[in-house]
PDB file of C-alpha atoms in Angstrom:
ATOM      1  CA  MET A 595     -28.647 -17.402  12.748  1.00 74.00           C
ATOM      2  CA  LEU A 596     -25.467 -16.577  11.069  1.00 77.00           C
ATOM      3  CA  HIS A 597     -24.717 -13.979  13.654  1.00 79.00           C
ATOM      4  CA  ARG A 598     -25.189 -16.553  16.462  1.00 85.00           C
ATOM      5  CA  ALA A 599     -23.040 -19.177  14.664  1.00 83.00           C
ATOM      6  CA  LEU A 600     -20.140 -16.754  14.233  1.00 81.00           C
ATOM      7  CA  GLU A 601     -20.652 -15.624  18.015  1.00 84.00           C
ATOM      8  CA  GLN A 602     -20.562 -19.169  19.140  1.00 85.00           C
ATOM      9  CA  PHE A 603     -17.354 -19.776  16.919  1.00 82.00           C
ATOM     10  CA  LEU A 604     -15.572 -16.857  18.349  1.00 81.00           C
ATOM     11  CA  SER A 605     -16.424 -17.670  21.956  1.00 80.00           C
ATOM     12  CA  ASP A 606     -16.669 -21.584  22.114  1.00 82.00           C
ATOM     13  CA  VAL A 607     -13.289 -22.226  20.427  1.00 80.00           C
ATOM     14  CA  HIS A 608     -10.251 -22.399  22.550  1.00 79.00           C
ATOM     15  CA  TRP A 609      -7.889 -20.058  20.619  1.00 75.00           C
ATOM     16  CA  GLY A 610      -4.859 -19.945  22.980  1.00 77.00           C
ATOM     17  CA  ASP A 611      -2.714 -16.870  22.583  1.00 76.00           C
ATOM     18  CA  LEU A 612      -3.462 -15.572  19.103  1.00 69.00           C
ATOM     19  CA  ASP A 613      -1.424 -13.066  17.260  1.00 70.00           C
ATOM     20  CA  THR A 614      -3.789 -12.948  14.258  1.00 73.00           C
ATOM     21  CA  LEU A 615      -7.142 -14.518  13.530  1.00 74.00           C
ATOM     22  CA  VAL A 616      -7.935 -14.438   9.760  1.00 76.00           C
ATOM     23  CA  VAL A 617     -11.528 -14.554   8.697  1.00 75.00           C
ATOM     24  CA  ASP A 618     -12.016 -15.011   4.941  1.00 73.00           C
ATOM     25  CA  MET A 619     -15.417 -13.253   4.350  1.00 72.00           C
ATOM     26  CA  PRO A 620     -17.467 -13.500   1.193  1.00 67.00           C
ATOM     27  CA  PRO A 621     -17.671 -10.452  -0.980  1.00 68.00           C
ATOM     28  CA  GLY A 622     -20.301  -7.839  -0.473  1.00 62.00           C
ATOM     29  CA  THR A 623     -21.834  -5.923   2.277  1.00 55.00           C
ATOM     30  CA  GLY A 624     -23.964  -8.559   4.004  1.00 66.00           C
ATOM     31  CA  ASP A 625     -24.572  -9.807   7.520  1.00 72.00           C
ATOM     32  CA  ILE A 626     -21.238 -11.295   8.128  1.00 74.00           C
ATOM     33  CA  ALA A 627     -19.520  -8.065   7.992  1.00 73.00           C
ATOM     34  CA  ILE A 628     -22.016  -6.344  10.408  1.00 78.00           C
ATOM     35  CA  SER A 629     -21.725  -9.269  12.843  1.00 79.00           C
ATOM     36  CA  LEU A 630     -17.816  -9.151  12.793  1.00 78.00           C
ATOM     37  CA  GLY A 631     -18.098  -5.336  13.376  1.00 77.00           C
ATOM     38  CA  GLN A 632     -20.283  -6.166  16.428  1.00 79.00           C
ATOM     39  CA  LEU A 633     -18.426  -9.085  17.922  1.00 81.00           C
ATOM     40  CA  LEU A 634     -14.819  -7.964  17.102  1.00 78.00           C
ATOM     41  CA  PRO A 635     -14.907  -4.196  17.482  1.00 72.00           C
ATOM     42  CA  ARG A 636     -11.792  -2.491  15.890  1.00 72.00           C
ATOM     43  CA  ALA A 637     -10.718  -5.542  13.956  1.00 81.00           C
ATOM     44  CA  GLU A 638      -8.549  -4.907  11.150  1.00 84.00           C
ATOM     45  CA  VAL A 639      -9.546  -5.533   7.403  1.00 84.00           C
ATOM     46  CA  VAL A 640      -7.589  -6.296   4.193  1.00 88.00           C
ATOM     47  CA  VAL A 641      -9.760  -5.930   1.307  1.00 88.00           C
ATOM     48  CA  VAL A 642      -9.239  -8.514  -1.475  1.00 89.00           C
ATOM     49  CA  THR A 643     -10.059  -8.072  -5.184  1.00 89.00           C
ATOM     50  CA  THR A 644      -9.117  -9.377  -8.528  1.00 88.00           C
ATOM     51  CA  PRO A 645      -7.909  -7.197 -11.122  1.00 90.00           C
ATOM     52  CA  HIS A 646     -11.293  -7.168 -13.038  1.00 87.00           C
ATOM     53  CA  ALA A 647     -13.323  -3.957 -12.694  1.00 84.00           C
ATOM     54  CA  ALA A 648     -16.492  -5.803 -11.544  1.00 84.00           C
ATOM     55  CA  ALA A 649     -14.746  -7.292  -8.599  1.00 85.00           C
ATOM     56  CA  GLN A 650     -13.140  -3.935  -7.599  1.00 83.00           C
ATOM     57  CA  GLN A 651     -16.713  -2.422  -7.431  1.00 84.00           C
ATOM     58  CA  VAL A 652     -17.910  -5.239  -5.097  1.00 84.00           C
ATOM     59  CA  ALA A 653     -14.834  -4.965  -2.928  1.00 87.00           C
ATOM     60  CA  VAL A 654     -15.267  -1.198  -2.505  1.00 86.00           C
ATOM     61  CA  ARG A 655     -18.756  -1.936  -1.044  1.00 83.00           C
ATOM     62  CA  ALA A 656     -17.133  -4.395   1.419  1.00 82.00           C
ATOM     63  CA  ALA A 657     -14.689  -1.795   2.372  1.00 85.00           C
ATOM     64  CA  GLN A 658     -17.364   0.993   2.945  1.00 83.00           C
ATOM     65  CA  MET A 659     -19.278  -1.460   5.092  1.00 81.00           C
ATOM     66  CA  ALA A 660     -16.165  -2.406   7.150  1.00 80.00           C
ATOM     67  CA  VAL A 661     -15.659   1.366   7.838  1.00 80.00           C
ATOM     68  CA  LYS A 662     -19.403   1.783   8.836  1.00 80.00           C
ATOM     69  CA  THR A 663     -19.006  -1.093  11.322  1.00 79.00           C
ATOM     70  CA  ASN A 664     -15.887   0.351  12.881  1.00 78.00           C
ATOM     71  CA  LEU A 665     -13.530  -2.208  11.432  1.00 81.00           C
ATOM     72  CA  ARG A 666     -10.065  -0.788  10.377  1.00 83.00           C
ATOM     73  CA  LEU A 667      -8.995  -0.964   6.781  1.00 86.00           C
ATOM     74  CA  LEU A 668      -5.135  -1.788   6.449  1.00 89.00           C
ATOM     75  CA  GLY A 669      -5.171  -1.977   2.685  1.00 91.00           C
ATOM     76  CA  VAL A 670      -5.810  -3.834  -0.454  1.00 92.00           C
ATOM     77  CA  ALA A 671      -4.557  -7.321  -1.865  1.00 92.00           C
ATOM     78  CA  GLU A 672      -5.067  -8.061  -5.399  1.00 92.00           C
ATOM     79  CA  ASN A 673      -5.632 -11.893  -5.886  1.00 90.00           C
ATOM     80  CA  MET A 674      -5.091 -13.733  -9.293  1.00 90.00           C
ATOM     81  CA  SER A 675      -3.201 -10.499 -10.556  1.00 90.00           C
ATOM     82  CA  ARG A 676      -1.684 -12.555 -13.283  1.00 89.00           C
ATOM     83  CA  LEU A 677      -0.748 -16.137 -14.408  1.00 90.00           C
ATOM     84  CA  VAL A 678       2.449 -17.324 -12.504  1.00 90.00           C
ATOM     85  CA  GLY A 679       5.450 -17.620 -14.527  1.00 86.00           C
ATOM     86  CA  THR A 680       4.100 -15.616 -17.505  1.00 86.00           C
ATOM     87  CA  GLY A 681       2.894 -12.305 -16.236  1.00 79.00           C
ATOM     88  CA  GLN A 682      -0.310 -12.677 -18.452  1.00 83.00           C
ATOM     89  CA  GLY A 683      -3.382 -11.019 -16.877  1.00 82.00           C
ATOM     90  CA  LEU A 684      -6.277 -13.354 -16.626  1.00 84.00           C
ATOM     91  CA  PHE A 685      -8.779 -10.926 -15.353  1.00 84.00           C
ATOM     92  CA  GLY A 686      -7.936  -7.520 -16.731  1.00 81.00           C
ATOM     93  CA  SER A 687      -5.713  -5.176 -14.842  1.00 82.00           C
ATOM     94  CA  GLY A 688      -5.978  -2.328 -12.522  1.00 84.00           C
ATOM     95  CA  GLY A 689      -8.589  -3.531 -10.114  1.00 86.00           C
ATOM     96  CA  GLY A 690      -6.200  -3.375  -7.051  1.00 89.00           C
ATOM     97  CA  ASP A 691      -4.918   0.073  -7.879  1.00 90.00           C
ATOM     98  CA  ALA A 692      -8.197   1.394  -8.406  1.00 90.00           C
ATOM     99  CA  LEU A 693      -9.602   0.077  -5.181  1.00 89.00           C
ATOM    100  CA  ALA A 694      -6.673   1.236  -3.337  1.00 91.00           C
ATOM    101  CA  ALA A 695      -6.799   4.722  -4.700  1.00 92.00           C
ATOM    102  CA  GLU A 696     -10.625   4.969  -4.066  1.00 90.00           C
ATOM    103  CA  LEU A 697     -10.068   3.828  -0.367  1.00 90.00           C
ATOM    104  CA  GLY A 698      -6.841   5.810   0.212  1.00 92.00           C
ATOM    105  CA  LYS A 699      -5.011   2.742   1.364  1.00 92.00           C
ATOM    106  CA  PRO A 700      -1.943   1.012  -0.057  1.00 94.00           C
ATOM    107  CA  VAL A 701      -1.900  -2.097  -2.209  1.00 95.00           C
ATOM    108  CA  LEU A 702      -0.324  -4.666   0.229  1.00 94.00           C
ATOM    109  CA  GLY A 703       0.267  -7.405  -2.093  1.00 94.00           C
ATOM    110  CA  ARG A 704      -0.365  -9.058  -5.454  1.00 94.00           C
ATOM    111  CA  ILE A 705      -0.814 -12.827  -5.603  1.00 92.00           C
ATOM    112  CA  PRO A 706      -0.481 -14.503  -9.000  1.00 94.00           C
ATOM    113  CA  PHE A 707      -2.606 -17.209 -10.037  1.00 93.00           C
ATOM    114  CA  ASP A 708      -0.943 -20.614  -9.636  1.00 94.00           C
ATOM    115  CA  PRO A 709      -3.022 -23.942 -10.288  1.00 92.00           C
ATOM    116  CA  ASP A 710      -0.531 -25.720  -7.943  1.00 94.00           C
ATOM    117  CA  LEU A 711      -1.578 -23.719  -5.189  1.00 92.00           C
ATOM    118  CA  GLY A 712      -5.213 -25.484  -5.342  1.00 91.00           C
ATOM    119  CA  VAL A 713      -3.518 -28.806  -5.356  1.00 94.00           C
ATOM    120  CA  TYR A 714      -1.685 -28.031  -2.300  1.00 94.00           C
ATOM    121  CA  CYS A 715      -4.785 -26.693  -0.623  1.00 91.00           C
ATOM    122  CA  ASP A 716      -6.580 -30.012  -1.484  1.00 94.00           C
ATOM    123  CA  ARG A 717      -3.845 -31.960   0.204  1.00 93.00           C
ATOM    124  CA  GLY A 718      -4.151 -29.661   3.276  1.00 93.00           C
ATOM    125  CA  GLU A 719      -0.499 -28.744   2.810  1.00 93.00           C
ATOM    126  CA  PRO A 720       0.572 -25.055   2.789  1.00 92.00           C
ATOM    127  CA  MET A 721       2.381 -24.382  -0.397  1.00 93.00           C
ATOM    128  CA  VAL A 722       4.488 -21.679   1.356  1.00 93.00           C
ATOM    129  CA  LEU A 723       6.078 -24.336   3.479  1.00 94.00           C
ATOM    130  CA  ALA A 724       6.270 -27.042   0.670  1.00 94.00           C
ATOM    131  CA  GLU A 725       7.653 -24.685  -1.980  1.00 94.00           C
ATOM    132  CA  PRO A 726       8.820 -21.604  -0.367  1.00 94.00           C
ATOM    133  CA  GLU A 727      10.555 -20.314  -3.232  1.00 96.00           C
ATOM    134  CA  ALA A 728       7.674 -20.686  -5.595  1.00 95.00           C
ATOM    135  CA  GLU A 729       6.604 -17.239  -7.133  1.00 95.00           C
ATOM    136  CA  VAL A 730       3.005 -17.541  -5.450  1.00 95.00           C
ATOM    137  CA  SER A 731       4.553 -18.644  -2.053  1.00 95.00           C
ATOM    138  CA  ARG A 732       6.885 -15.532  -2.005  1.00 96.00           C
ATOM    139  CA  ALA A 733       4.031 -13.337  -2.973  1.00 95.00           C
ATOM    140  CA  ILE A 734       1.916 -14.689  -0.106  1.00 93.00           C
ATOM    141  CA  THR A 735       4.811 -14.269   2.300  1.00 93.00           C
ATOM    142  CA  GLU A 736       5.343 -10.623   1.132  1.00 94.00           C
ATOM    143  CA  LEU A 737       1.684  -9.927   1.580  1.00 92.00           C
ATOM    144  CA  ALA A 738       1.851 -11.333   5.098  1.00 90.00           C
ATOM    145  CA  GLU A 739       4.921  -9.180   5.853  1.00 90.00           C
ATOM    146  CA  ALA A 740       3.373  -6.183   4.487  1.00 92.00           C
ATOM    147  CA  ILE A 741       0.259  -6.762   6.628  1.00 89.00           C
ATOM    148  CA  ALA A 742       2.500  -7.285   9.864  1.00 86.00           C
ATOM    149  CA  ALA A 743       4.381  -3.996   8.962  1.00 86.00           C
ATOM    150  CA  THR A 744       1.378  -1.808   8.689  1.00 84.00           C
ATOM    151  CA  GLU A 745       1.448   0.783  11.288  1.00 74.00           C
ATOM    152  CA  ARG A 746      -1.097   0.089  14.115  1.00 67.00           C
ATOM    153  CA  GLU A 747      -2.849   2.304  16.494  1.00 60.00           C
ATOM    154  CA  ARG A 748      -1.435   1.639  19.801  1.00 51.00           C
ATOM    155  CA  GLY A 749      -3.910   0.289  22.243  1.00 46.00           C
ATOM    156  CA  VAL A 750      -6.823   0.460  20.007  1.00 47.00           C
ATOM    157  CA  GLY A 751      -6.954  -3.139  18.694  1.00 47.00           C
ATOM    158  CA  ILE A 752      -9.460  -5.811  19.650  1.00 46.00           C
ATOM    159  CA  VAL A 753     -10.079  -5.473  23.276  1.00 45.00           C
ATOM    160  CA  LYS A 754     -12.624  -8.344  23.564  1.00 47.00           C
ATOM    161  CA  PRO A 755     -10.909 -11.487  24.588  1.00 49.00           C
ATOM    162  CA  LEU A 756     -11.935 -14.680  22.941  1.00 47.00           C
ATOM    163  CA  PRO A 757     -12.285 -17.025  26.129  1.00 50.00           C
ATOM    164  CA  LEU A 758     -13.345 -20.712  26.069  1.00 48.00           C
ATOM    165  CA  VAL A 759     -16.801 -20.543  27.641  1.00 49.00           C
ATOM    166  CA  SER A 760     -17.598 -24.199  27.556  1.00 48.00           C
ATOM    167  CA  ALA A 761     -15.406 -27.457  27.489  1.00 45.00           C
TER     168      ALA A 761
END
């Protein structure tokens, strides 16, 4: 059922001319990763972890599943890396670096924990637009720029179009 729902979502929505489609997948190695590998061959993946060792261990399994389903790993993002404004670690340290080392990929960015980000999300307002100079906004922008700057294989991206099949 999940595969069919994802397939319908990818093919029944009019996407227009996409530069990037971001799919936030749950952690682990379940059916969603397998379905995305089948539905979007050669999609690119940024594996997200927190600094905590347990989160890093789950993320490495997700990365291994991505590779097995022919998704291309771009790198690692460490979320909730520290408390904004203080540098205090909330969830340990080193998870992003350990994951990147194990995968042989770079850490593309570290996003600090900022409670205001949740407030903006609840309002449906991107904090990066409302407060572009905030520490978390700058970190998110830098992560996006790092992803955009990653070297891509020419002509080997997603070749399956996402057409509108019904109106």
